[in-house]
mmCIF file with all atom_site columns, C-alpha atoms in Angstrom:
data_model
loop_
_atom_site.group_PDB
_atom_site.id
_atom_site.type_symbol
_atom_site.label_atom_id
_atom_site.label_alt_id
_atom_site.label_comp_id
_atom_site.label_asym_id
_atom_site.label_entity_id
_atom_site.label_seq_id
_atom_site.pdbx_PDB_ins_code
_atom_site.Cartn_x
_atom_site.Cartn_y
_atom_site.Cartn_z
_atom_site.occupancy
_atom_site.B_iso_or_equiv
_atom_site.pdbx_formal_charge
_atom_site.auth_seq_id
_atom_site.auth_comp_id
_atom_site.auth_asym_id
_atom_site.auth_atom_id
_atom_site.pdbx_PDB_model_num
ATOM 1   C CA . UNK N 1 1   ? 5.093  14.110  128.420 1.00 42.00 ? 1   UNK N CA 1
ATOM 2   C CA . UNK N 1 2   ? 3.777  17.089  126.785 1.00 48.00 ? 2   UNK N CA 1
ATOM 3   C CA . UNK N 1 3   ? 5.254  19.688  129.156 1.00 49.00 ? 3   UNK N CA 1
ATOM 4   C CA . UNK N 1 4   ? 8.790  18.363  129.126 1.00 51.00 ? 4   UNK N CA 1
ATOM 5   C CA . UNK N 1 5   ? 11.172 19.469  126.477 1.00 50.00 ? 5   UNK N CA 1
ATOM 6   C CA . UNK N 1 6   ? 14.013 17.141  125.744 1.00 47.00 ? 6   UNK N CA 1
ATOM 7   C CA . UNK N 1 7   ? 17.158 18.584  124.373 1.00 49.00 ? 7   UNK N CA 1
ATOM 8   C CA . UNK N 1 8   ? 19.378 17.032  121.923 1.00 47.00 ? 8   UNK N CA 1
ATOM 9   C CA . UNK N 1 9   ? 22.971 16.501  122.712 1.00 44.00 ? 9   UNK N CA 1
ATOM 10  C CA . UNK N 1 10  ? 23.816 18.152  119.464 1.00 46.00 ? 10  UNK N CA 1
ATOM 11  C CA . UNK N 1 11  ? 22.236 21.443  120.575 1.00 47.00 ? 11  UNK N CA 1
ATOM 12  C CA . UNK N 1 12  ? 24.634 24.161  121.328 1.00 46.00 ? 12  UNK N CA 1
ATOM 13  C CA . UNK N 1 13  ? 25.105 25.068  124.966 1.00 46.00 ? 13  UNK N CA 1
ATOM 14  C CA . UNK N 1 14  ? 26.493 28.403  126.009 1.00 46.00 ? 14  UNK N CA 1
ATOM 15  C CA . UNK N 1 15  ? 30.179 28.328  126.824 1.00 46.00 ? 15  UNK N CA 1
ATOM 16  C CA . UNK N 1 16  ? 29.929 29.315  130.502 1.00 44.00 ? 16  UNK N CA 1
ATOM 17  C CA . UNK N 1 17  ? 32.064 27.794  133.215 1.00 45.00 ? 17  UNK N CA 1
ATOM 18  C CA . UNK N 1 18  ? 30.072 28.003  136.405 1.00 45.00 ? 18  UNK N CA 1
ATOM 19  C CA . UNK N 1 19  ? 30.087 26.109  139.615 1.00 48.00 ? 19  UNK N CA 1
ATOM 20  C CA . UNK N 1 20  ? 27.680 23.280  140.274 1.00 47.00 ? 20  UNK N CA 1
ATOM 21  C CA . UNK N 1 21  ? 25.157 25.508  142.077 1.00 51.00 ? 21  UNK N CA 1
ATOM 22  C CA . UNK N 1 22  ? 25.237 28.141  139.410 1.00 52.00 ? 22  UNK N CA 1
ATOM 23  C CA . UNK N 1 23  ? 25.018 25.504  136.761 1.00 51.00 ? 23  UNK N CA 1
ATOM 24  C CA . UNK N 1 24  ? 21.508 24.647  137.854 1.00 52.00 ? 24  UNK N CA 1
ATOM 25  C CA . UNK N 1 25  ? 20.472 28.255  137.648 1.00 56.00 ? 25  UNK N CA 1
ATOM 26  C CA . UNK N 1 26  ? 22.049 28.722  134.304 1.00 51.00 ? 26  UNK N CA 1
ATOM 27  C CA . UNK N 1 27  ? 20.212 25.719  133.046 1.00 50.00 ? 27  UNK N CA 1
ATOM 28  C CA . UNK N 1 28  ? 16.917 27.232  134.045 1.00 55.00 ? 28  UNK N CA 1
ATOM 29  C CA . UNK N 1 29  ? 17.908 30.607  132.682 1.00 55.00 ? 29  UNK N CA 1
ATOM 30  C CA . UNK N 1 30  ? 18.862 29.227  129.287 1.00 61.00 ? 30  UNK N CA 1
ATOM 31  C CA . UNK N 1 31  ? 15.619 30.169  127.837 1.00 69.00 ? 31  UNK N CA 1
ATOM 32  C CA . UNK N 1 32  ? 16.097 33.785  128.900 1.00 76.00 ? 32  UNK N CA 1
ATOM 33  C CA . UNK N 1 33  ? 17.086 36.719  126.845 1.00 88.00 ? 33  UNK N CA 1
ATOM 34  C CA . UNK N 1 34  ? 20.907 37.303  126.506 1.00 88.00 ? 34  UNK N CA 1
ATOM 35  C CA . UNK N 1 35  ? 20.634 40.918  127.771 1.00 89.00 ? 35  UNK N CA 1
ATOM 36  C CA . UNK N 1 36  ? 18.863 39.739  130.885 1.00 91.00 ? 36  UNK N CA 1
ATOM 37  C CA . UNK N 1 37  ? 21.494 37.031  131.383 1.00 91.00 ? 37  UNK N CA 1
ATOM 38  C CA . UNK N 1 38  ? 24.229 39.625  131.086 1.00 92.00 ? 38  UNK N CA 1
ATOM 39  C CA . UNK N 1 39  ? 22.458 41.866  133.613 1.00 92.00 ? 39  UNK N CA 1
ATOM 40  C CA . UNK N 1 40  ? 22.020 38.960  136.062 1.00 92.00 ? 40  UNK N CA 1
ATOM 41  C CA . UNK N 1 41  ? 25.716 38.027  135.719 1.00 93.00 ? 41  UNK N CA 1
ATOM 42  C CA . UNK N 1 42  ? 26.751 41.673  136.343 1.00 94.00 ? 42  UNK N CA 1
ATOM 43  C CA . UNK N 1 43  ? 24.478 41.803  139.387 1.00 95.00 ? 43  UNK N CA 1
ATOM 44  C CA . UNK N 1 44  ? 26.038 38.633  140.783 1.00 95.00 ? 44  UNK N CA 1
ATOM 45  C CA . UNK N 1 45  ? 29.514 39.988  140.166 1.00 95.00 ? 45  UNK N CA 1
ATOM 46  C CA . UNK N 1 46  ? 28.599 43.262  141.911 1.00 95.00 ? 46  UNK N CA 1
ATOM 47  C CA . UNK N 1 47  ? 27.156 41.351  144.872 1.00 96.00 ? 47  UNK N CA 1
ATOM 48  C CA . UNK N 1 48  ? 30.341 39.295  145.174 1.00 96.00 ? 48  UNK N CA 1
ATOM 49  C CA . UNK N 1 49  ? 32.512 42.417  145.071 1.00 96.00 ? 49  UNK N CA 1
ATOM 50  C CA . UNK N 1 50  ? 30.236 44.090  147.643 1.00 96.00 ? 50  UNK N CA 1
ATOM 51  C CA . UNK N 1 51  ? 30.425 41.092  149.978 1.00 96.00 ? 51  UNK N CA 1
ATOM 52  C CA . UNK N 1 52  ? 34.214 41.009  149.564 1.00 96.00 ? 52  UNK N CA 1
ATOM 53  C CA . UNK N 1 53  ? 34.407 44.745  150.274 1.00 96.00 ? 53  UNK N CA 1
ATOM 54  C CA . UNK N 1 54  ? 32.259 44.319  153.392 1.00 96.00 ? 54  UNK N CA 1
ATOM 55  C CA . UNK N 1 55  ? 34.467 41.495  154.613 1.00 96.00 ? 55  UNK N CA 1
ATOM 56  C CA . UNK N 1 56  ? 37.558 43.646  154.072 1.00 96.00 ? 56  UNK N CA 1
ATOM 57  C CA . UNK N 1 57  ? 35.919 46.544  155.909 1.00 97.00 ? 57  UNK N CA 1
ATOM 58  C CA . UNK N 1 58  ? 34.952 44.285  158.816 1.00 97.00 ? 58  UNK N CA 1
ATOM 59  C CA . UNK N 1 59  ? 38.485 42.865  158.920 1.00 97.00 ? 59  UNK N CA 1
ATOM 60  C CA . UNK N 1 60  ? 39.860 46.421  158.943 1.00 97.00 ? 60  UNK N CA 1
ATOM 61  C CA . UNK N 1 61  ? 37.515 47.393  161.810 1.00 97.00 ? 61  UNK N CA 1
ATOM 62  C CA . UNK N 1 62  ? 38.472 44.279  163.773 1.00 97.00 ? 62  UNK N CA 1
ATOM 63  C CA . UNK N 1 63  ? 42.180 45.056  163.357 1.00 96.00 ? 63  UNK N CA 1
ATOM 64  C CA . UNK N 1 64  ? 41.447 48.623  164.495 1.00 97.00 ? 64  UNK N CA 1
ATOM 65  C CA . UNK N 1 65  ? 39.607 47.278  167.550 1.00 97.00 ? 65  UNK N CA 1
ATOM 66  C CA . UNK N 1 66  ? 42.551 45.021  168.389 1.00 96.00 ? 66  UNK N CA 1
ATOM 67  C CA . UNK N 1 67  ? 44.956 47.961  168.032 1.00 96.00 ? 67  UNK N CA 1
ATOM 68  C CA . UNK N 1 68  ? 42.788 50.136  170.282 1.00 96.00 ? 68  UNK N CA 1
ATOM 69  C CA . UNK N 1 69  ? 42.501 47.348  172.852 1.00 95.00 ? 69  UNK N CA 1
ATOM 70  C CA . UNK N 1 70  ? 46.289 47.037  172.876 1.00 95.00 ? 70  UNK N CA 1
ATOM 71  C CA . UNK N 1 71  ? 46.576 50.805  173.297 1.00 95.00 ? 71  UNK N CA 1
ATOM 72  C CA . UNK N 1 72  ? 44.081 50.711  176.182 1.00 94.00 ? 72  UNK N CA 1
ATOM 73  C CA . UNK N 1 73  ? 46.071 47.893  177.803 1.00 94.00 ? 73  UNK N CA 1
ATOM 74  C CA . UNK N 1 74  ? 49.213 50.033  177.547 1.00 94.00 ? 74  UNK N CA 1
ATOM 75  C CA . UNK N 1 75  ? 47.674 53.328  178.696 1.00 94.00 ? 75  UNK N CA 1
ATOM 76  C CA . UNK N 1 76  ? 45.461 51.970  181.489 1.00 94.00 ? 76  UNK N CA 1
ATOM 77  C CA . UNK N 1 77  ? 48.341 51.701  184.004 1.00 94.00 ? 77  UNK N CA 1
ATOM 78  C CA . UNK N 1 78  ? 49.459 55.198  183.050 1.00 93.00 ? 78  UNK N CA 1
ATOM 79  C CA . UNK N 1 79  ? 45.931 56.477  183.611 1.00 93.00 ? 79  UNK N CA 1
ATOM 80  C CA . UNK N 1 80  ? 45.793 54.778  187.001 1.00 95.00 ? 80  UNK N CA 1
ATOM 81  C CA . UNK N 1 81  ? 49.154 56.305  187.954 1.00 95.00 ? 81  UNK N CA 1
ATOM 82  C CA . UNK N 1 82  ? 48.090 59.796  186.852 1.00 95.00 ? 82  UNK N CA 1
ATOM 83  C CA . UNK N 1 83  ? 44.767 59.373  188.654 1.00 95.00 ? 83  UNK N CA 1
ATOM 84  C CA . UNK N 1 84  ? 46.617 58.442  191.847 1.00 96.00 ? 84  UNK N CA 1
ATOM 85  C CA . UNK N 1 85  ? 48.924 61.446  191.433 1.00 96.00 ? 85  UNK N CA 1
ATOM 86  C CA . UNK N 1 86  ? 45.880 63.644  190.853 1.00 97.00 ? 86  UNK N CA 1
ATOM 87  C CA . UNK N 1 87  ? 44.318 62.386  194.093 1.00 96.00 ? 87  UNK N CA 1
ATOM 88  C CA . UNK N 1 88  ? 47.540 63.083  195.993 1.00 96.00 ? 88  UNK N CA 1
ATOM 89  C CA . UNK N 1 89  ? 47.777 66.570  194.516 1.00 97.00 ? 89  UNK N CA 1
ATOM 90  C CA . UNK N 1 90  ? 44.158 67.283  195.399 1.00 97.00 ? 90  UNK N CA 1
ATOM 91  C CA . UNK N 1 91  ? 44.831 66.213  198.994 1.00 96.00 ? 91  UNK N CA 1
ATOM 92  C CA . UNK N 1 92  ? 47.956 68.385  199.098 1.00 96.00 ? 92  UNK N CA 1
ATOM 93  C CA . UNK N 1 93  ? 45.993 71.294  197.609 1.00 97.00 ? 93  UNK N CA 1
ATOM 94  C CA . UNK N 1 94  ? 43.345 70.879  200.290 1.00 96.00 ? 94  UNK N CA 1
ATOM 95  C CA . UNK N 1 95  ? 45.941 70.891  203.078 1.00 96.00 ? 95  UNK N CA 1
ATOM 96  C CA . UNK N 1 96  ? 47.670 73.912  201.509 1.00 96.00 ? 96  UNK N CA 1
ATOM 97  C CA . UNK N 1 97  ? 44.337 75.750  201.400 1.00 96.00 ? 97  UNK N CA 1
ATOM 98  C CA . UNK N 1 98  ? 43.787 74.949  205.072 1.00 96.00 ? 98  UNK N CA 1
ATOM 99  C CA . UNK N 1 99  ? 47.281 76.222  205.924 1.00 96.00 ? 99  UNK N CA 1
ATOM 100 C CA . UNK N 1 100 ? 46.674 79.335  203.848 1.00 96.00 ? 100 UNK N CA 1
ATOM 101 C CA . UNK N 1 101 ? 43.415 79.933  205.653 1.00 95.00 ? 101 UNK N CA 1
ATOM 102 C CA . UNK N 1 102 ? 45.113 79.514  209.040 1.00 95.00 ? 102 UNK N CA 1
ATOM 103 C CA . UNK N 1 103 ? 47.983 81.793  208.027 1.00 95.00 ? 103 UNK N CA 1
ATOM 104 C CA . UNK N 1 104 ? 45.627 84.445  206.660 1.00 95.00 ? 104 UNK N CA 1
ATOM 105 C CA . UNK N 1 105 ? 43.681 84.362  209.938 1.00 94.00 ? 105 UNK N CA 1
ATOM 106 C CA . UNK N 1 106 ? 46.972 84.681  211.828 1.00 95.00 ? 106 UNK N CA 1
ATOM 107 C CA . UNK N 1 107 ? 47.992 87.535  209.534 1.00 95.00 ? 107 UNK N CA 1
ATOM 108 C CA . UNK N 1 108 ? 44.724 89.326  210.255 1.00 95.00 ? 108 UNK N CA 1
ATOM 109 C CA . UNK N 1 109 ? 45.335 88.871  213.986 1.00 95.00 ? 109 UNK N CA 1
ATOM 110 C CA . UNK N 1 110 ? 48.907 90.187  213.648 1.00 95.00 ? 110 UNK N CA 1
ATOM 111 C CA . UNK N 1 111 ? 47.713 93.169  211.606 1.00 95.00 ? 111 UNK N CA 1
ATOM 112 C CA . UNK N 1 112 ? 45.069 93.961  214.210 1.00 94.00 ? 112 UNK N CA 1
ATOM 113 C CA . UNK N 1 113 ? 47.696 93.644  216.943 1.00 95.00 ? 113 UNK N CA 1
ATOM 114 C CA . UNK N 1 114 ? 50.056 95.842  214.918 1.00 95.00 ? 114 UNK N CA 1
ATOM 115 C CA . UNK N 1 115 ? 47.393 98.537  214.549 1.00 94.00 ? 115 UNK N CA 1
ATOM 116 C CA . UNK N 1 116 ? 46.591 98.369  218.257 1.00 94.00 ? 116 UNK N CA 1
ATOM 117 C CA . UNK N 1 117 ? 50.282 98.692  219.140 1.00 94.00 ? 117 UNK N CA 1
ATOM 118 C CA . UNK N 1 118 ? 50.615 101.560 216.705 1.00 94.00 ? 118 UNK N CA 1
ATOM 119 C CA . UNK N 1 119 ? 47.691 103.350 218.330 1.00 93.00 ? 119 UNK N CA 1
ATOM 120 C CA . UNK N 1 120 ? 49.201 102.693 221.746 1.00 92.00 ? 120 UNK N CA 1
ATOM 121 C CA . UNK N 1 121 ? 52.536 104.070 220.503 1.00 91.00 ? 121 UNK N CA 1
ATOM 122 C CA . UNK N 1 122 ? 50.811 107.244 219.298 1.00 92.00 ? 122 UNK N CA 1
ATOM 123 C CA . UNK N 1 123 ? 49.057 107.641 222.650 1.00 90.00 ? 123 UNK N CA 1
ATOM 124 C CA . UNK N 1 124 ? 52.323 107.104 224.526 1.00 89.00 ? 124 UNK N CA 1
ATOM 125 C CA . UNK N 1 125 ? 54.069 109.536 222.212 1.00 88.00 ? 125 UNK N CA 1
ATOM 126 C CA . UNK N 1 126 ? 51.475 112.185 222.941 1.00 88.00 ? 126 UNK N CA 1
ATOM 127 C CA . UNK N 1 127 ? 51.753 111.527 226.666 1.00 85.00 ? 127 UNK N CA 1
ATOM 128 C CA . UNK N 1 128 ? 55.512 111.798 226.326 1.00 84.00 ? 128 UNK N CA 1
ATOM 129 C CA . UNK N 1 129 ? 55.186 115.119 224.491 1.00 84.00 ? 129 UNK N CA 1
ATOM 130 C CA . UNK N 1 130 ? 52.808 116.406 227.146 1.00 82.00 ? 130 UNK N CA 1
ATOM 131 C CA . UNK N 1 131 ? 55.163 115.290 229.879 1.00 78.00 ? 131 UNK N CA 1
ATOM 132 C CA . UNK N 1 132 ? 58.269 116.650 228.132 1.00 77.00 ? 132 UNK N CA 1
ATOM 133 C CA . UNK N 1 133 ? 56.842 120.068 227.328 1.00 70.00 ? 133 UNK N CA 1
ATOM 134 C CA . UNK N 1 134 ? 56.897 121.207 231.008 1.00 60.00 ? 134 UNK N CA 1
ATOM 135 C CA . UNK N 1 135 ? 60.316 119.632 231.385 1.00 59.00 ? 135 UNK N CA 1
ATOM 136 C CA . UNK N 1 136 ? 61.524 121.481 228.334 1.00 57.00 ? 136 UNK N CA 1
ATOM 137 C CA . UNK N 1 137 ? 60.163 124.709 229.755 1.00 62.00 ? 137 UNK N CA 1
ATOM 138 C CA . UNK N 1 138 ? 61.813 123.880 233.058 1.00 63.00 ? 138 UNK N CA 1
ATOM 139 C CA . UNK N 1 139 ? 65.142 123.119 231.405 1.00 64.00 ? 139 UNK N CA 1
ATOM 140 C CA . UNK N 1 140 ? 64.950 126.418 229.523 1.00 65.00 ? 140 UNK N CA 1
ATOM 141 C CA . UNK N 1 141 ? 64.218 128.171 232.787 1.00 63.00 ? 141 UNK N CA 1
ATOM 142 C CA . UNK N 1 142 ? 67.140 126.360 234.409 1.00 66.00 ? 142 UNK N CA 1
ATOM 143 C CA . UNK N 1 143 ? 69.481 127.455 231.626 1.00 67.00 ? 143 UNK N CA 1
ATOM 144 C CA . UNK N 1 144 ? 68.275 131.026 232.040 1.00 64.00 ? 144 UNK N CA 1
ATOM 145 C CA . UNK N 1 145 ? 68.876 130.807 235.793 1.00 64.00 ? 145 UNK N CA 1
ATOM 146 C CA . UNK N 1 146 ? 72.337 129.382 235.250 1.00 63.00 ? 146 UNK N CA 1
ATOM 147 C CA . UNK N 1 147 ? 73.170 132.169 232.825 1.00 63.00 ? 147 UNK N CA 1
ATOM 148 C CA . UNK N 1 148 ? 72.024 134.746 235.422 1.00 62.00 ? 148 UNK N CA 1
ATOM 149 C CA . UNK N 1 149 ? 74.107 133.041 238.082 1.00 59.00 ? 149 UNK N CA 1
ATOM 150 C CA . UNK N 1 150 ? 77.184 133.187 235.848 1.00 57.00 ? 150 UNK N CA 1
ATOM 151 C CA . UNK N 1 151 ? 76.544 136.851 235.140 1.00 57.00 ? 151 UNK N CA 1
ATOM 152 C CA . UNK N 1 152 ? 76.113 137.587 238.845 1.00 57.00 ? 152 UNK N CA 1
ATOM 153 C CA . UNK N 1 153 ? 79.441 136.018 239.678 1.00 53.00 ? 153 UNK N CA 1
ATOM 154 C CA . UNK N 1 154 ? 81.132 137.967 236.911 1.00 56.00 ? 154 UNK N CA 1
ATOM 155 C CA . UNK N 1 155 ? 79.905 141.227 238.290 1.00 55.00 ? 155 UNK N CA 1
ATOM 156 C CA . UNK N 1 156 ? 81.440 140.620 241.697 1.00 57.00 ? 156 UNK N CA 1
ATOM 157 C CA . UNK N 1 157 ? 84.763 142.281 242.418 1.00 57.00 ? 157 UNK N CA 1
ATOM 158 C CA . UNK N 1 158 ? 87.871 140.189 241.959 1.00 55.00 ? 158 UNK N CA 1
ATOM 159 C CA . UNK N 1 159 ? 86.078 137.551 239.883 1.00 51.00 ? 159 UNK N CA 1
ATOM 160 C CA . UNK N 1 160 ? 88.602 137.219 237.141 1.00 54.00 ? 160 UNK N CA 1
ATOM 161 C CA . UNK N 1 161 ? 90.985 140.089 236.954 1.00 52.00 ? 161 UNK N CA 1
ATOM 162 C CA . UNK N 1 162 ? 93.183 138.596 234.342 1.00 52.00 ? 162 UNK N CA 1
ATOM 163 C CA . UNK N 1 163 ? 90.579 137.579 231.789 1.00 50.00 ? 163 UNK N CA 1
ATOM 164 C CA . UNK N 1 164 ? 88.401 139.954 230.008 1.00 51.00 ? 164 UNK N CA 1
ATOM 165 C CA . UNK N 1 165 ? 85.249 137.890 229.766 1.00 50.00 ? 165 UNK N CA 1
ATOM 166 C CA . UNK N 1 166 ? 84.332 134.693 231.441 1.00 49.00 ? 166 UNK N CA 1
ATOM 167 C CA . UNK N 1 167 ? 83.573 131.814 229.204 1.00 51.00 ? 167 UNK N CA 1
ATOM 168 C CA . UNK N 1 168 ? 80.607 129.569 229.716 1.00 50.00 ? 168 UNK N CA 1
ATOM 169 C CA . UNK N 1 169 ? 81.595 125.990 230.454 1.00 49.00 ? 169 UNK N CA 1
ATOM 170 C CA . UNK N 1 170 ? 81.487 123.723 227.403 1.00 50.00 ? 170 UNK N CA 1
ATOM 171 C CA . UNK N 1 171 ? 79.598 121.022 229.270 1.00 50.00 ? 171 UNK N CA 1
ATOM 172 C CA . UNK N 1 172 ? 77.738 122.420 232.240 1.00 50.00 ? 172 UNK N CA 1
ATOM 173 C CA . UNK N 1 173 ? 77.423 120.132 235.180 1.00 51.00 ? 173 UNK N CA 1
ATOM 174 C CA . UNK N 1 174 ? 73.845 118.899 235.333 1.00 52.00 ? 174 UNK N CA 1
ATOM 175 C CA . UNK N 1 175 ? 73.940 118.549 239.080 1.00 52.00 ? 175 UNK N CA 1
ATOM 176 C CA . UNK N 1 176 ? 74.805 122.213 239.422 1.00 50.00 ? 176 UNK N CA 1
ATOM 177 C CA . UNK N 1 177 ? 71.986 123.151 237.077 1.00 49.00 ? 177 UNK N CA 1
ATOM 178 C CA . UNK N 1 178 ? 69.554 121.074 239.048 1.00 51.00 ? 178 UNK N CA 1
ATOM 179 C CA . UNK N 1 179 ? 70.686 122.601 242.344 1.00 50.00 ? 179 UNK N CA 1
ATOM 180 C CA . UNK N 1 180 ? 70.594 126.173 241.120 1.00 50.00 ? 180 UNK N CA 1
ATOM 181 C CA . UNK N 1 181 ? 67.500 125.684 239.006 1.00 50.00 ? 181 UNK N CA 1
ATOM 182 C CA . UNK N 1 182 ? 65.587 124.236 241.917 1.00 48.00 ? 182 UNK N CA 1
ATOM 183 C CA . UNK N 1 183 ? 66.616 127.105 244.196 1.00 50.00 ? 183 UNK N CA 1
ATOM 184 C CA . UNK N 1 184 ? 65.549 129.666 241.621 1.00 48.00 ? 184 UNK N CA 1
ATOM 185 C CA . UNK N 1 185 ? 62.196 127.956 241.147 1.00 50.00 ? 185 UNK N CA 1
ATOM 186 C CA . UNK N 1 186 ? 61.615 127.856 244.871 1.00 48.00 ? 186 UNK N CA 1
ATOM 187 C CA . UNK N 1 187 ? 62.249 131.567 245.068 1.00 48.00 ? 187 UNK N CA 1
ATOM 188 C CA . UNK N 1 188 ? 59.835 132.277 242.264 1.00 45.00 ? 188 UNK N CA 1
#
């Protein structure tokens, strides 16, 4: 038994209260230097605090995950509703674009028709002016003929002995103008 050291009961043991598992380690570490023992104890304490901190962090993350899952459960129906509304609005937008396209094509047709009618109006207006210019000349000639006819009748004896000058009628009879104007033109 040369390698085994037996301790006396009277030997002093360090006053350390450790658990059963740690007690075995401490027993083997008894022959170690007190500074090293202090360092090992500090390292164990640090490891325990680190493990505790990690467990707290993991618990915090798990509670965060549960909170986010609850939030997802609440917002998922809202997202579905908004997605459905978005689909309906896209369909309505598409139909509105089609209507707009049809209306713009119709507008282009109406504008083209308007420009054609405007051109036709200008052509008809010019034809009207061409047609009215001889009529205007004829009506001026008719008025001149009527004025000559009135003057001829004034010059005849006994026309109007009581009045000094004959007045022209306020509204000449068109039928008379046409009759006299046509006779004068035929003579010309």
